[in-house]
mmCIF file of C-alpha atoms in Angstrom:
data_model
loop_
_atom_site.group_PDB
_atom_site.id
_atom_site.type_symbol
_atom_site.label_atom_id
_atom_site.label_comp_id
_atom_site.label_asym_id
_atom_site.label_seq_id
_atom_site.Cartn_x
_atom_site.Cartn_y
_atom_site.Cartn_z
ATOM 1 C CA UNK A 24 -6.878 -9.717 27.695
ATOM 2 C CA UNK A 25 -8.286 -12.175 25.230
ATOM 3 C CA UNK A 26 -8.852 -10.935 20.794
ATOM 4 C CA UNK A 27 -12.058 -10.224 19.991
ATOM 5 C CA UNK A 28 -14.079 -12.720 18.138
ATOM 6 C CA UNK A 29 -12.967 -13.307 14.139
ATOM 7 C CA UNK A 30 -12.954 -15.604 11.405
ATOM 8 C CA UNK A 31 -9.754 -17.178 10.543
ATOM 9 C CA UNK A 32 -8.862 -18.756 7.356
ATOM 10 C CA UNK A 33 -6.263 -20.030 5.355
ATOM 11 C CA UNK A 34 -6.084 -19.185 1.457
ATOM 12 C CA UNK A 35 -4.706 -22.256 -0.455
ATOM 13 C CA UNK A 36 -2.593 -20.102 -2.182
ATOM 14 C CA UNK A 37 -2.188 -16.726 -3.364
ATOM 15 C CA UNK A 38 -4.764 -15.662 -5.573
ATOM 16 C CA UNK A 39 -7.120 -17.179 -3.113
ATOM 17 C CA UNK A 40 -5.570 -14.601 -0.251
ATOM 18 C CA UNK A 41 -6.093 -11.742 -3.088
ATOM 19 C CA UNK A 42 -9.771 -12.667 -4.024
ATOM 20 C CA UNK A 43 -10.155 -12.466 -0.036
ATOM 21 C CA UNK A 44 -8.550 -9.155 0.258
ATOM 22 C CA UNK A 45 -10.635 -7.096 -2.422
ATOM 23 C CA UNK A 46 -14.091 -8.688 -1.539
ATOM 24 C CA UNK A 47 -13.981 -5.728 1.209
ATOM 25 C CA UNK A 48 -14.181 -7.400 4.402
ATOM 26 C CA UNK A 49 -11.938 -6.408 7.145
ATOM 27 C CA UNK A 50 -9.400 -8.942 7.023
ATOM 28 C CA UNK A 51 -6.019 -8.539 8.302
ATOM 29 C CA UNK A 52 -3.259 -10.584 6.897
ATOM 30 C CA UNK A 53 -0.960 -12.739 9.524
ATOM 31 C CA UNK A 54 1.995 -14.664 8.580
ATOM 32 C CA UNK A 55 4.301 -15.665 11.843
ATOM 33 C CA UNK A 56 2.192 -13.645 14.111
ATOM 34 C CA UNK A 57 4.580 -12.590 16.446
ATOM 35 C CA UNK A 58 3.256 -8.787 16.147
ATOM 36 C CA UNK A 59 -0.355 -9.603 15.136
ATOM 37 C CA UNK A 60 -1.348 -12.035 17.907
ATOM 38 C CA UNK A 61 0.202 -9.511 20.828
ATOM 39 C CA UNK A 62 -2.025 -6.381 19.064
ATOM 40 C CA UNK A 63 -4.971 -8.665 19.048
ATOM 41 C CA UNK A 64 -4.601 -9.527 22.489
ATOM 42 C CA UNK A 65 -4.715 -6.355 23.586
ATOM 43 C CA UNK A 66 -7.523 -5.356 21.349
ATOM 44 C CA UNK A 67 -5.317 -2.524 19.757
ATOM 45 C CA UNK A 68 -6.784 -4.410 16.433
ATOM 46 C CA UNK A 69 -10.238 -6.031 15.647
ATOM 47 C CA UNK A 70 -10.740 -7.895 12.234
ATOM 48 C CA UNK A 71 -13.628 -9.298 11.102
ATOM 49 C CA UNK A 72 -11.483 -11.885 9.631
ATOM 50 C CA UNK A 73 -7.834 -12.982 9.982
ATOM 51 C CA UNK A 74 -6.413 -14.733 6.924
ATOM 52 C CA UNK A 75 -3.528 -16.734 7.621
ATOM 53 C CA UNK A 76 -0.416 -16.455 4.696
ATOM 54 C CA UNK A 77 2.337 -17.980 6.642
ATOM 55 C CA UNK A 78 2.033 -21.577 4.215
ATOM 56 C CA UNK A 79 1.726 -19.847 0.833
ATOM 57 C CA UNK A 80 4.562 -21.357 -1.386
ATOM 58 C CA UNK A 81 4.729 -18.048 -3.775
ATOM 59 C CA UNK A 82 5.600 -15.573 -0.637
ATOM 60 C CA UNK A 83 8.312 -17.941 0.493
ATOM 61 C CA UNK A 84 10.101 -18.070 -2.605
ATOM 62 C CA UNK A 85 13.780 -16.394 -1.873
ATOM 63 C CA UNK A 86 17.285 -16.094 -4.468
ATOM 64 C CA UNK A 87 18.719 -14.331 -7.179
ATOM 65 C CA UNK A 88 16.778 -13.308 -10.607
ATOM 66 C CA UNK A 89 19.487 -11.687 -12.477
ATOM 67 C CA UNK A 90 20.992 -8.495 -10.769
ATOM 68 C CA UNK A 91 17.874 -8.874 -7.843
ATOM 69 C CA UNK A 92 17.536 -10.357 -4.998
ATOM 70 C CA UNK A 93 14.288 -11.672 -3.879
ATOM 71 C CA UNK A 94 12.956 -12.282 -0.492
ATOM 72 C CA UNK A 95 9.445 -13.851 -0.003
ATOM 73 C CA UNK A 96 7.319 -11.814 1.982
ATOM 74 C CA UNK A 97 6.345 -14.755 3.872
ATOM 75 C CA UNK A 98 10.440 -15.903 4.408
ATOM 76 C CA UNK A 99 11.206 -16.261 8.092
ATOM 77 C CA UNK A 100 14.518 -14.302 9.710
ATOM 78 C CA UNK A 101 15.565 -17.372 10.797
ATOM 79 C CA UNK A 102 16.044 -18.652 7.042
ATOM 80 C CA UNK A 103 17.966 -15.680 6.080
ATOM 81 C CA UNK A 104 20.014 -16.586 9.575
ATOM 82 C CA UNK A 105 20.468 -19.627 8.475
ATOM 83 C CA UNK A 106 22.141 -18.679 5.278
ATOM 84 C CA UNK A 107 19.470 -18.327 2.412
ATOM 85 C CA UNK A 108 20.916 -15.108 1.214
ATOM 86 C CA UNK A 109 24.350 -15.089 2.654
ATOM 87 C CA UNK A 110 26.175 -14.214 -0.203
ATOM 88 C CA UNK A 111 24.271 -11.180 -0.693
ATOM 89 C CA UNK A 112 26.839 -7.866 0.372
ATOM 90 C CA UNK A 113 28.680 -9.998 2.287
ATOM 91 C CA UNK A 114 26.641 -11.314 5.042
ATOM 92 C CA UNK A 115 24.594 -8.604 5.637
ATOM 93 C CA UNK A 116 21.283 -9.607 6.159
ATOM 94 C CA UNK A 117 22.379 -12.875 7.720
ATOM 95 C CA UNK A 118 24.167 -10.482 10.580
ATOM 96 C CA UNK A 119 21.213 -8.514 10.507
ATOM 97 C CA UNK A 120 18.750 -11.551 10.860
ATOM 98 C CA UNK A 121 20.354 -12.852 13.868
ATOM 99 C CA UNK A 122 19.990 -10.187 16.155
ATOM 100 C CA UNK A 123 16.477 -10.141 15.952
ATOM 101 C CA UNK A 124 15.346 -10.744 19.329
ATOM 102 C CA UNK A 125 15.286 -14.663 20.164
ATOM 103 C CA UNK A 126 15.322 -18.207 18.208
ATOM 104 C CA UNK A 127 11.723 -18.347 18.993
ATOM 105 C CA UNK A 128 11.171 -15.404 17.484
ATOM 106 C CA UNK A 129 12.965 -15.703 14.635
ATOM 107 C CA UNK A 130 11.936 -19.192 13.507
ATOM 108 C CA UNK A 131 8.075 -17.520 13.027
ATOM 109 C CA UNK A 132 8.694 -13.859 12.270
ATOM 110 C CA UNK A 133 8.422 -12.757 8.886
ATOM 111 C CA UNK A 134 10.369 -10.005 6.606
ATOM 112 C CA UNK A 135 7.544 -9.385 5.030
ATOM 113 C CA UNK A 136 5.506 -9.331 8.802
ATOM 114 C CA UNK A 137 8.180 -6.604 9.940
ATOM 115 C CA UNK A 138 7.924 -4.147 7.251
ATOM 116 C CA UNK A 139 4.277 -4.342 6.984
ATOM 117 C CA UNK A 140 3.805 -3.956 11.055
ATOM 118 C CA UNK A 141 6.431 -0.748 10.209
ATOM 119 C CA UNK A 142 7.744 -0.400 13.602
ATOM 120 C CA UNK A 143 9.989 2.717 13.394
ATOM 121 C CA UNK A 144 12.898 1.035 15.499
ATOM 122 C CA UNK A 145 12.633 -2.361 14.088
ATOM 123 C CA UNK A 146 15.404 -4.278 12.305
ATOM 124 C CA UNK A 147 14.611 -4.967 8.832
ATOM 125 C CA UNK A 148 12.664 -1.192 7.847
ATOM 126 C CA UNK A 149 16.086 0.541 8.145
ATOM 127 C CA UNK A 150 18.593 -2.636 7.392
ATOM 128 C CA UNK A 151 16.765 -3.010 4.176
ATOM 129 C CA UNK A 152 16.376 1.087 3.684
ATOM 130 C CA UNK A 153 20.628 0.896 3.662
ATOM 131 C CA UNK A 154 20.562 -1.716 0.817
ATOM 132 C CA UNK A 155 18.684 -0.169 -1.715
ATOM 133 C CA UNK A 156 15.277 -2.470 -1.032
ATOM 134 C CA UNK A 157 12.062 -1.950 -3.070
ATOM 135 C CA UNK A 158 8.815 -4.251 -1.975
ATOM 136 C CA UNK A 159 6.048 -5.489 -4.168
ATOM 137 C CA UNK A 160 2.300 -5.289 -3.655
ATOM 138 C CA UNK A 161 0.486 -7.266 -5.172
ATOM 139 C CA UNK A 162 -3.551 -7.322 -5.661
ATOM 140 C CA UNK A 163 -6.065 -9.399 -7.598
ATOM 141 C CA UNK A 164 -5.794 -6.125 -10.217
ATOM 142 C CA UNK A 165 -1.893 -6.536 -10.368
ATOM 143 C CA UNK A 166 1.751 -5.528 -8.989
ATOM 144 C CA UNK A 167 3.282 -2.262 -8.001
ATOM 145 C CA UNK A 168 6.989 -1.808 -7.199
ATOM 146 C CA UNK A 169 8.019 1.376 -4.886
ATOM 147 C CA UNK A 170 11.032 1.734 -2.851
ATOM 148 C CA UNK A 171 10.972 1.130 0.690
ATOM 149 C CA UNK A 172 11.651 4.670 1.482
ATOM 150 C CA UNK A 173 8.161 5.531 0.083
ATOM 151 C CA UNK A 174 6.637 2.168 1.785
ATOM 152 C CA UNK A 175 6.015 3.346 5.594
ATOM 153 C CA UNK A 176 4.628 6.823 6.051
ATOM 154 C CA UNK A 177 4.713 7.081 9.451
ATOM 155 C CA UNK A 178 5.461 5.048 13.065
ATOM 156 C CA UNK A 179 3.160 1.606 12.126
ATOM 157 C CA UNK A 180 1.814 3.116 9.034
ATOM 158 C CA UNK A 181 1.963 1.866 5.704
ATOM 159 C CA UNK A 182 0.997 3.296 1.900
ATOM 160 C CA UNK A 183 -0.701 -0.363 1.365
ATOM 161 C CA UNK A 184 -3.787 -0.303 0.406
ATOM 162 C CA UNK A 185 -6.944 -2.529 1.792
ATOM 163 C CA UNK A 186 -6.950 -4.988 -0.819
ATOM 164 C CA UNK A 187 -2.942 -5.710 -1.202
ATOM 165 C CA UNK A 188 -0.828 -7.790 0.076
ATOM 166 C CA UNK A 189 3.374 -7.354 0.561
ATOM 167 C CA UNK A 190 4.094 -10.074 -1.729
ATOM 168 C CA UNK A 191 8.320 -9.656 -1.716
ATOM 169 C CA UNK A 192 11.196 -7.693 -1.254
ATOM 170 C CA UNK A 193 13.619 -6.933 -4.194
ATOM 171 C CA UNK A 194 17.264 -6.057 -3.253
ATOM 172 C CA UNK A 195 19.861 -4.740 -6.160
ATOM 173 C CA UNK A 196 22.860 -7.145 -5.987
ATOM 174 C CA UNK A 197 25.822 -5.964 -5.056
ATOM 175 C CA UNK A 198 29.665 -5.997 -5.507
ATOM 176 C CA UNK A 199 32.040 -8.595 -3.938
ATOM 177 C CA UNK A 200 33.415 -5.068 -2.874
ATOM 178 C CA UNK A 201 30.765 -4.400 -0.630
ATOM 179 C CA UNK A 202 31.327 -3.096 3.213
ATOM 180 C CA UNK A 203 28.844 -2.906 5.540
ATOM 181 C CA UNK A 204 27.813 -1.605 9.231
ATOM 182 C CA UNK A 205 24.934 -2.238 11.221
ATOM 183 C CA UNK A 206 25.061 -1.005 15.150
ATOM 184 C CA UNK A 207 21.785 -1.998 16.975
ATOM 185 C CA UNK A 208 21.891 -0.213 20.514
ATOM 186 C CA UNK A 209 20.017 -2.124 23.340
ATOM 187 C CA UNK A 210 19.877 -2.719 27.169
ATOM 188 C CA UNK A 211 20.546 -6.595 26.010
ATOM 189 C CA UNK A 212 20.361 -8.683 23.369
ATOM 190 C CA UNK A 213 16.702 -9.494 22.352
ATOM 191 C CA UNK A 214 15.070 -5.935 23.307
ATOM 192 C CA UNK A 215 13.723 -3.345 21.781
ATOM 193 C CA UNK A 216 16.310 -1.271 20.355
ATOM 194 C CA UNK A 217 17.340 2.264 21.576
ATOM 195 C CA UNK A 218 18.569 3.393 18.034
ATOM 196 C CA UNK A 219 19.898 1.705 14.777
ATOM 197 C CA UNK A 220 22.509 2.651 12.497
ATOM 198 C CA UNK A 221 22.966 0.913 9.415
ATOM 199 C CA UNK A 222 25.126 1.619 5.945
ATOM 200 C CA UNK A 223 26.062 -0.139 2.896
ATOM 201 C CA UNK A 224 28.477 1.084 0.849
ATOM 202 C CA UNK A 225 29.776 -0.787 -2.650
ATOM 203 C CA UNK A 226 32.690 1.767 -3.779
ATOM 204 C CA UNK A 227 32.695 0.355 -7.393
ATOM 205 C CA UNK A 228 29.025 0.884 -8.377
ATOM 206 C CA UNK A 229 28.842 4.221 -6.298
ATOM 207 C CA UNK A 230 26.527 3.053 -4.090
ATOM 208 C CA UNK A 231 26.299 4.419 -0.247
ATOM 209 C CA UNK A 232 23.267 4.519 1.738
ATOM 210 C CA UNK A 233 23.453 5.642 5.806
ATOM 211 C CA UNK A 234 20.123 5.200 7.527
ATOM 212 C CA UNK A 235 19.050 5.587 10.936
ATOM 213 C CA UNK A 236 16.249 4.469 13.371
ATOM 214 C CA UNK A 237 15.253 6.123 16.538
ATOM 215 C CA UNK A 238 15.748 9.427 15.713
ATOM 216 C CA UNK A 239 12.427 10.054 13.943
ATOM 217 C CA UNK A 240 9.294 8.854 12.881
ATOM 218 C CA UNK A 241 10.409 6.728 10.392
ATOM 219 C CA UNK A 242 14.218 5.185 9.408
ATOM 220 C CA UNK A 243 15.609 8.011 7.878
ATOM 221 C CA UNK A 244 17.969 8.294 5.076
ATOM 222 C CA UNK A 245 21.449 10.719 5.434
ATOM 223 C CA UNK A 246 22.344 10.760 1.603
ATOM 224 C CA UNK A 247 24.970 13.769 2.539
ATOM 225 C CA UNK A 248 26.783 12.033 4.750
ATOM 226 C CA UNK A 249 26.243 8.986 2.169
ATOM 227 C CA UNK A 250 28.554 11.009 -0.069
ATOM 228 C CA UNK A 251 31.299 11.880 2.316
ATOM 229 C CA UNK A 252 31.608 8.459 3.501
ATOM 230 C CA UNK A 253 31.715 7.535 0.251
ATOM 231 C CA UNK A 254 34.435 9.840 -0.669
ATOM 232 C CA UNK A 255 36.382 8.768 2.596
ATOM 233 C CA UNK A 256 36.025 12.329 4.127
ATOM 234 C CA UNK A 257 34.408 11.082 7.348
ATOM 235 C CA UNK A 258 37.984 9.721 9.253
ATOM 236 C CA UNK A 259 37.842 10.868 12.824
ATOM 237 C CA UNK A 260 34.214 11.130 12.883
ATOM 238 C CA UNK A 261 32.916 11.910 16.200
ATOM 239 C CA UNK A 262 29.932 12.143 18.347
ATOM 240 C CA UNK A 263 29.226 16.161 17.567
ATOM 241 C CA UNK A 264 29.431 15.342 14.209
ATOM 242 C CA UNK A 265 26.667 12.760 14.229
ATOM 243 C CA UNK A 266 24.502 14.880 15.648
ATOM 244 C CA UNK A 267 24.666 17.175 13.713
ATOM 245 C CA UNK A 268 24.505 14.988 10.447
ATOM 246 C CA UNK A 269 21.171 13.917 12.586
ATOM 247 C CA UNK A 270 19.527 17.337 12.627
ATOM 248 C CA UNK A 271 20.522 18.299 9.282
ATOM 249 C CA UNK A 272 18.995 15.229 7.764
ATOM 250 C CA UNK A 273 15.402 16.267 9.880
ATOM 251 C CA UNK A 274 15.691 14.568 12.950
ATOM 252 C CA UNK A 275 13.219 15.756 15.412
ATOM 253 C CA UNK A 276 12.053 13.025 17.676
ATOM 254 C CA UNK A 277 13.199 9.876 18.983
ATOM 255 C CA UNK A 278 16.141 9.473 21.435
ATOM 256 C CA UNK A 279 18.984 11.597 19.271
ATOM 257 C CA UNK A 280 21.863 10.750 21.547
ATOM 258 C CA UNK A 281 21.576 7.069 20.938
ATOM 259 C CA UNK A 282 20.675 7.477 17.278
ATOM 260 C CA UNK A 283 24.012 9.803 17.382
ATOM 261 C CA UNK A 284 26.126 7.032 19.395
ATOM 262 C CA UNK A 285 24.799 4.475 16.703
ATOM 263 C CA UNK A 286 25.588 6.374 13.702
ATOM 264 C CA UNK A 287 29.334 7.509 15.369
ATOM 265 C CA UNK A 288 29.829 3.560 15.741
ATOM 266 C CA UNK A 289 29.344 2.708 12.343
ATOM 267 C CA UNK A 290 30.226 5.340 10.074
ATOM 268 C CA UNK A 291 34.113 4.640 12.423
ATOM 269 C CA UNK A 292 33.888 0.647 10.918
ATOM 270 C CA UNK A 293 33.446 1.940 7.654
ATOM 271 C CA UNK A 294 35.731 4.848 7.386
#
């Protein structure tokens, strides 16, 4: 199939793209495209208007303000691949960043594009759950801050509203201390992943985060089992046990046995 007819244009820079947004059209923001341009094609979406972000300086901004890491909205996976924020708990999001699907992909995908598409088994809605994230929307009336966790309210549902934009992605810094895990089950490398595990854990702050894709609607967070991996009570953790730290953190949906087999794998690298 072939998009439906719509205006495209490209804001020359980014209170341009906000004056666009609140006149009240039905325009739909596109950065790398590599989720827009397949729902367009198959008519699951039909702007008026497509408004294209993907050169806007101020959403490709990325480093560290003080005790914060910022990503761009508009910052590709393969710059964070390539080492923009490798320092950042130890190589986290660089590991994560590469096993996004292909090259291809990665050179025009967007963090920014992933967590506003909210796919519920993508990777950067539950890597970036694990480390703490926050994003920023912005509007021509101003900024609001919320955490990720209160960012995607369902599977490809977001609280944005019509006239905002996911301007960036704020990370808290962490520890040279920092371990991480991230287990991303699929048939072979590129797919669509079965299930996700990911946790950061920086002993000296007290920070531990365990989330989980594929086992719900949305990445999930497992603050108990947070705590005992933080208190290194999980040793011998086994595949019962994740399954049951699945169901008693609400997991309903979603393929549990891989989400289980995922969360075994990692919380055993960490503990």
């Amino acid at each position: 199939m072939k998009p439906c007819a719509f205006d495209y244009v490209r804001p020359a820079d980014l209170a341009s793209a906000l004056d666009t947004l609140s006149a009240g059209a039905d325009v739909r923001p596109m950065a790398g495209g590599q989720s827009l341009v397949p729902v367009l094609s198959m008519r699951l979406a039909r702007p008026a208007r497509v408004m294209d972000i993907s050169r806007l300086r101020e959403l490709q901004a990325s480093g560290r303000q003080g005790d914060v890491l910022e990503l761009g909205a508009a910052v590709t996976h393969a710059r964070i691949e390539d080492g923009i924020a490798a320092s950042f708990a130890q190589g986290y999001l660089t590991h994560v960043a590469g096993g996004i699907a292909y090259r291809a992909v990665r050179n025009r995908g967007t963090v920014g594009g992933s967590l506003a598409h909210a796919d519920p088994i993508a990777d950067w809605p539950v890597a970036l759950l694990a480390a703490g994230a926050s994003v920023v929307a912005a509007s021509a009336a101003g900024r609001r801050e919320l955490p990720l966790e209160d960012f995607a309210d369902g599977p490809f549902s977001h609280t944005l509203r019509d006239d905002e934009l996911l301007a960036s992605v704020h990370l808290p810094w962490r520890s040279e201390a920092t371990r991480w895990a991230y287990v991303k089950l699929a048939r072979k490398a590129g797919e669509f992943a079965q299930a996700i595990a990911a946790i950061v854990i920086d002993r000296p702050t007290g920070y531990a985060r365990v989330a989980v894709a594929g086992a719900g609607g949305t990445p999930m967070l497992l603050p108990a089992l947070a705590e005992r991996l933080l208190r290194g009570e999980l040793r011998g953790f086994d595949l019962s046990q994740a399954g049951q730290a699945l169901r008693d953190g609400g997991a309903q949906a979603g393929d549990l046995h891989a989400a289980a087999v995922a969360l075994r794998r990692a919380v055993q690298e960490l503990s």
